[in-house]
mmCIF file of C-alpha atoms in Angstrom:
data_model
loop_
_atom_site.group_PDB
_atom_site.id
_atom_site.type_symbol
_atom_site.label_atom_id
_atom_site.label_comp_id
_atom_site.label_asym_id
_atom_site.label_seq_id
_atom_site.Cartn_x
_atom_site.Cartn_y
_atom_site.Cartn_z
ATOM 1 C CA UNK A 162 -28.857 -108.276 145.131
ATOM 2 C CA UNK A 163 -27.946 -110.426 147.978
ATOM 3 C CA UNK A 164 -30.660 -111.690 150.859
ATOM 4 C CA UNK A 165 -30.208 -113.666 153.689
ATOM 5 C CA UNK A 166 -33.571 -114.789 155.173
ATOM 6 C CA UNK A 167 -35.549 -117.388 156.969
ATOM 7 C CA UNK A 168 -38.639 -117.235 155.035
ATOM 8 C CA UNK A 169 -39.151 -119.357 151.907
ATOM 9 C CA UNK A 170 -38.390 -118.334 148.550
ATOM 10 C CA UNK A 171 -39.748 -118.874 145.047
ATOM 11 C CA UNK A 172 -36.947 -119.157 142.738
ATOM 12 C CA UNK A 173 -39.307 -117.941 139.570
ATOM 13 C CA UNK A 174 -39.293 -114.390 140.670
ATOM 14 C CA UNK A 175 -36.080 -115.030 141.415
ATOM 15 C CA UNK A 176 -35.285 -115.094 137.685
ATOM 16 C CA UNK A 177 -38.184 -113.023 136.726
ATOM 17 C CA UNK A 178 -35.998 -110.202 138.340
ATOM 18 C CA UNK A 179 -32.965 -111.287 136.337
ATOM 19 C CA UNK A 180 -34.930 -111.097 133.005
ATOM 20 C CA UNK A 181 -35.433 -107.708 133.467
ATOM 21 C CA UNK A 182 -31.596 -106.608 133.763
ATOM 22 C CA UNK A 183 -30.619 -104.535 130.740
ATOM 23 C CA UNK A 184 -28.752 -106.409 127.667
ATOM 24 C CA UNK A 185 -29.287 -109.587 128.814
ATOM 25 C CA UNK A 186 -29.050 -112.564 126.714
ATOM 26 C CA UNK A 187 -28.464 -115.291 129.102
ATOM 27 C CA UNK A 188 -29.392 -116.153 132.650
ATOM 28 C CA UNK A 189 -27.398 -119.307 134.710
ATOM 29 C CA UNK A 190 -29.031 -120.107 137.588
ATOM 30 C CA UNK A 191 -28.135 -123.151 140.623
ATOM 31 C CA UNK A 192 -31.185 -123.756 143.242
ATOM 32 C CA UNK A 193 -29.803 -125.900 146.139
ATOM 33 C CA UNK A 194 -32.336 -127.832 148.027
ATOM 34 C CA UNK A 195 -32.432 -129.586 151.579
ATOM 35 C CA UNK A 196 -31.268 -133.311 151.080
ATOM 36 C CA UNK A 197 -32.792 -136.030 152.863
ATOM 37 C CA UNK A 198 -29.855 -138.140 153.024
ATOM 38 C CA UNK A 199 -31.595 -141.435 151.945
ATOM 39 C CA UNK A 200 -34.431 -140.430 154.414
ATOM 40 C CA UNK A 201 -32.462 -140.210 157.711
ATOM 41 C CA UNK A 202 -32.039 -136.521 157.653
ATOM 42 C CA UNK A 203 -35.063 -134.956 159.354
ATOM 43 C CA UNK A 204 -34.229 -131.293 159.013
ATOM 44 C CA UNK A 205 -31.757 -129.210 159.023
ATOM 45 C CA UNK A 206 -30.647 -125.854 160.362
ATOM 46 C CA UNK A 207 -28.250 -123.190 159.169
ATOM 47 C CA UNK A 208 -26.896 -120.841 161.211
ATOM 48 C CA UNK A 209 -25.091 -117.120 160.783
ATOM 49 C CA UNK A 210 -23.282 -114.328 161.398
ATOM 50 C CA UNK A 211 -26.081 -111.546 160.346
ATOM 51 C CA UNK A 212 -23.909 -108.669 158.695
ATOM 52 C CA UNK A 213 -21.061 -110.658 157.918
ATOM 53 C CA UNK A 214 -22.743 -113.033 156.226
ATOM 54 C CA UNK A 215 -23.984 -110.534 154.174
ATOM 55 C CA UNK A 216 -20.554 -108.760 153.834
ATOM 56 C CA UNK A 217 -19.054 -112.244 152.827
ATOM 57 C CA UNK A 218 -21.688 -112.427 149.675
ATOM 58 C CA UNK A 219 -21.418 -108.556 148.398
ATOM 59 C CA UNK A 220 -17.112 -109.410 148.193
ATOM 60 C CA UNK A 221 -18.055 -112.429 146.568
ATOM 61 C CA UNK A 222 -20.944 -110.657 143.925
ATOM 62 C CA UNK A 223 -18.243 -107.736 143.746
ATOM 63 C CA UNK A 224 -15.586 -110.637 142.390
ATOM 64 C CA UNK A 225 -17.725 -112.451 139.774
ATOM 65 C CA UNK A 226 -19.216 -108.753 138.395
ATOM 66 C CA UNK A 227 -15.263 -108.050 138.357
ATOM 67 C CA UNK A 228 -14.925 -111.021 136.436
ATOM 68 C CA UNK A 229 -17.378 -111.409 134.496
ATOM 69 C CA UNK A 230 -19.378 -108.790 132.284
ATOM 70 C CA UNK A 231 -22.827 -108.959 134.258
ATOM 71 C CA UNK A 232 -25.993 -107.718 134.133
ATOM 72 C CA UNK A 233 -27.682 -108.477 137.070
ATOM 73 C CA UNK A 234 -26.921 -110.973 140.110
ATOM 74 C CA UNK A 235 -28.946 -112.401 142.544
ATOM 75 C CA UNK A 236 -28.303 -114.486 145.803
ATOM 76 C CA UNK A 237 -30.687 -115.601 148.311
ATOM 77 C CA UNK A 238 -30.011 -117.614 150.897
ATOM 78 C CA UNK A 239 -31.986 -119.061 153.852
ATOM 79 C CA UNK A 240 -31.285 -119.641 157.319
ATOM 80 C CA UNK A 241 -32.760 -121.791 160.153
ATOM 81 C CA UNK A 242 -34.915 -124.510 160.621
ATOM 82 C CA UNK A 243 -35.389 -126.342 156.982
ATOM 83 C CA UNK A 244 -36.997 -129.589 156.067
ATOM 84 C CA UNK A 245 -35.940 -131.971 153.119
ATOM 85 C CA UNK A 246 -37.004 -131.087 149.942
ATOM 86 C CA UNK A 247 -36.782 -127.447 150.639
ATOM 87 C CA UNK A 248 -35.326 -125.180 148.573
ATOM 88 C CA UNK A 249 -31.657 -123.827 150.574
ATOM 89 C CA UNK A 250 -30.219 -121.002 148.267
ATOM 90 C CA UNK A 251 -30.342 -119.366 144.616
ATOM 91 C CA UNK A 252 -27.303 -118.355 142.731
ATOM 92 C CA UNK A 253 -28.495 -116.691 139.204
ATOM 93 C CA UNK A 254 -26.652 -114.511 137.038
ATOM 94 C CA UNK A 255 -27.482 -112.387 133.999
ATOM 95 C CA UNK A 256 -25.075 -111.788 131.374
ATOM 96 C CA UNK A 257 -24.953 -110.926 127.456
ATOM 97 C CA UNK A 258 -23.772 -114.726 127.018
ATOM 98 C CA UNK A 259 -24.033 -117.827 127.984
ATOM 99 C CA UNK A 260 -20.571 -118.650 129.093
ATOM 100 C CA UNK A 261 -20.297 -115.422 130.994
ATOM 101 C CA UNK A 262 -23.563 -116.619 133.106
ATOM 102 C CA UNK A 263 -22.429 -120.281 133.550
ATOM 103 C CA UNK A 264 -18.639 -119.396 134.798
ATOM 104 C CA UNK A 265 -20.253 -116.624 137.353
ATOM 105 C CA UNK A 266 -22.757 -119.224 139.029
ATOM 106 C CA UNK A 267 -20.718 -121.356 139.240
ATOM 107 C CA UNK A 268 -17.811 -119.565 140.676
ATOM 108 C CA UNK A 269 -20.642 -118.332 142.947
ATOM 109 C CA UNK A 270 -21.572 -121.102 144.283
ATOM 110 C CA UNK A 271 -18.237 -122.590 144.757
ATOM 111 C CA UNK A 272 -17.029 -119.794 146.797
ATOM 112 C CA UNK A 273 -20.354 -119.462 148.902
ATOM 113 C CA UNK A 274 -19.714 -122.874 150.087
ATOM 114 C CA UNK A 275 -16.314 -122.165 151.776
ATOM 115 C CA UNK A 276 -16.432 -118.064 151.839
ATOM 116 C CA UNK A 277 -19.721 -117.261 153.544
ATOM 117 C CA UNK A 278 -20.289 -117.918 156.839
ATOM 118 C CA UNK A 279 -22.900 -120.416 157.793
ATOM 119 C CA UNK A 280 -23.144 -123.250 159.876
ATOM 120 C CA UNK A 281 -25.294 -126.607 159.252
ATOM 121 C CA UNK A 282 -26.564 -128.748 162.303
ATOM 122 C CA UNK A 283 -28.381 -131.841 160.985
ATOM 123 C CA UNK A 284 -30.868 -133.717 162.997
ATOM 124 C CA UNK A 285 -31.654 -137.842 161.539
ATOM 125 C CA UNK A 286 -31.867 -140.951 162.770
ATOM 126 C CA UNK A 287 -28.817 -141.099 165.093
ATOM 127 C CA UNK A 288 -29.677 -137.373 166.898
ATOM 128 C CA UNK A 289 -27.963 -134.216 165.550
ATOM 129 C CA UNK A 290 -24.684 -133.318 164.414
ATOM 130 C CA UNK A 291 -22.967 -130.277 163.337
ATOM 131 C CA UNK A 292 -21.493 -130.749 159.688
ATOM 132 C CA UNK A 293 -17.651 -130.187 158.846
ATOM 133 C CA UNK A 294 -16.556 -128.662 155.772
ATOM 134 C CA UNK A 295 -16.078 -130.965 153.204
ATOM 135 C CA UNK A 296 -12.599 -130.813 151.275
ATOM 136 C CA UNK A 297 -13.890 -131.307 147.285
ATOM 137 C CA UNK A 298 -16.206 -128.093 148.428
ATOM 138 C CA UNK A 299 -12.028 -126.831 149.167
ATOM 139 C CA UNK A 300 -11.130 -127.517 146.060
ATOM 140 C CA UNK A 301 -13.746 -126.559 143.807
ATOM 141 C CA UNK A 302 -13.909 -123.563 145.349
ATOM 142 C CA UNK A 303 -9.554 -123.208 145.233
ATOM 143 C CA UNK A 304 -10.017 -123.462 141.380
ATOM 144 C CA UNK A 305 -11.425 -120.176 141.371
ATOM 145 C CA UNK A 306 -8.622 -118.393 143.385
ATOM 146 C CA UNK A 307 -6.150 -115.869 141.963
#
């Protein structure tokens, strides 16, 4: 299940849905939150490409159930105007074990970081600024490559 939306999120159901999945024995989950960069960052906002963006995270859920023997996978990720301390995205994954769960979030969120289609503009202290791509997001994400 993959979501892109502007409205907040509460991780708990989040998981709550991945309990329910069918032979489950293990759920891995990673919950990104807004940083506040030492307190100069006074929000951020993420922009997208609605349908690709979307299209981006099914090829990457496709890749890790491909993978990976899973039971259930969830992605949510939020877009637009987000304050620090907020909670960003949710990567969890239900599997029969442990290691299955932990290697498909994390591949997960690897690839989202480079693969999907979003774009951060920060406003702090010193006005705003879009945000490159940052190259040990490259190569953690190049790890998982065939």
């Amino acid at each position: 299940m993959i979501r892109v939306q502007s409205d907040a999120f509460d991780p708990g159901e989040e998981i709550s849905h991945l309990a329910r999945a069918g032979d489950t024995g293990a759920i891995a989950t990673f919950v990104g939150l807004v940083r506040d960069e030492g307190g100069t960052l006074f929000a951020l906002t993420l922009e997208h490409y609605p349908g690709m963006t979307e299209r981006a995270l099914s090829v990457l859920e496709a890749e890790a159930r491909g993978r990976w023997s899973l039971s259930d996978v969830r992605i949510v990720h939020r877009v637009g105007r987000m304050m620090p301390g907020e909670i960003i995205v949710f990567v969890g994954v239900a599997a029969r074990h442990r290691v299955e769960a932990f290697a498909a979030c994390e591949f997960l969120i690897d690839r989202l970081k480079t693969d999907a289609p979003f774009w951060k503009f920060e406003e702090g202290n010193e006005g705003g600024r879009w945000v490159d791509a940052h190259q040990t997001d490259d190569a953690r994400a190049d790890r998982w490559r065939r």
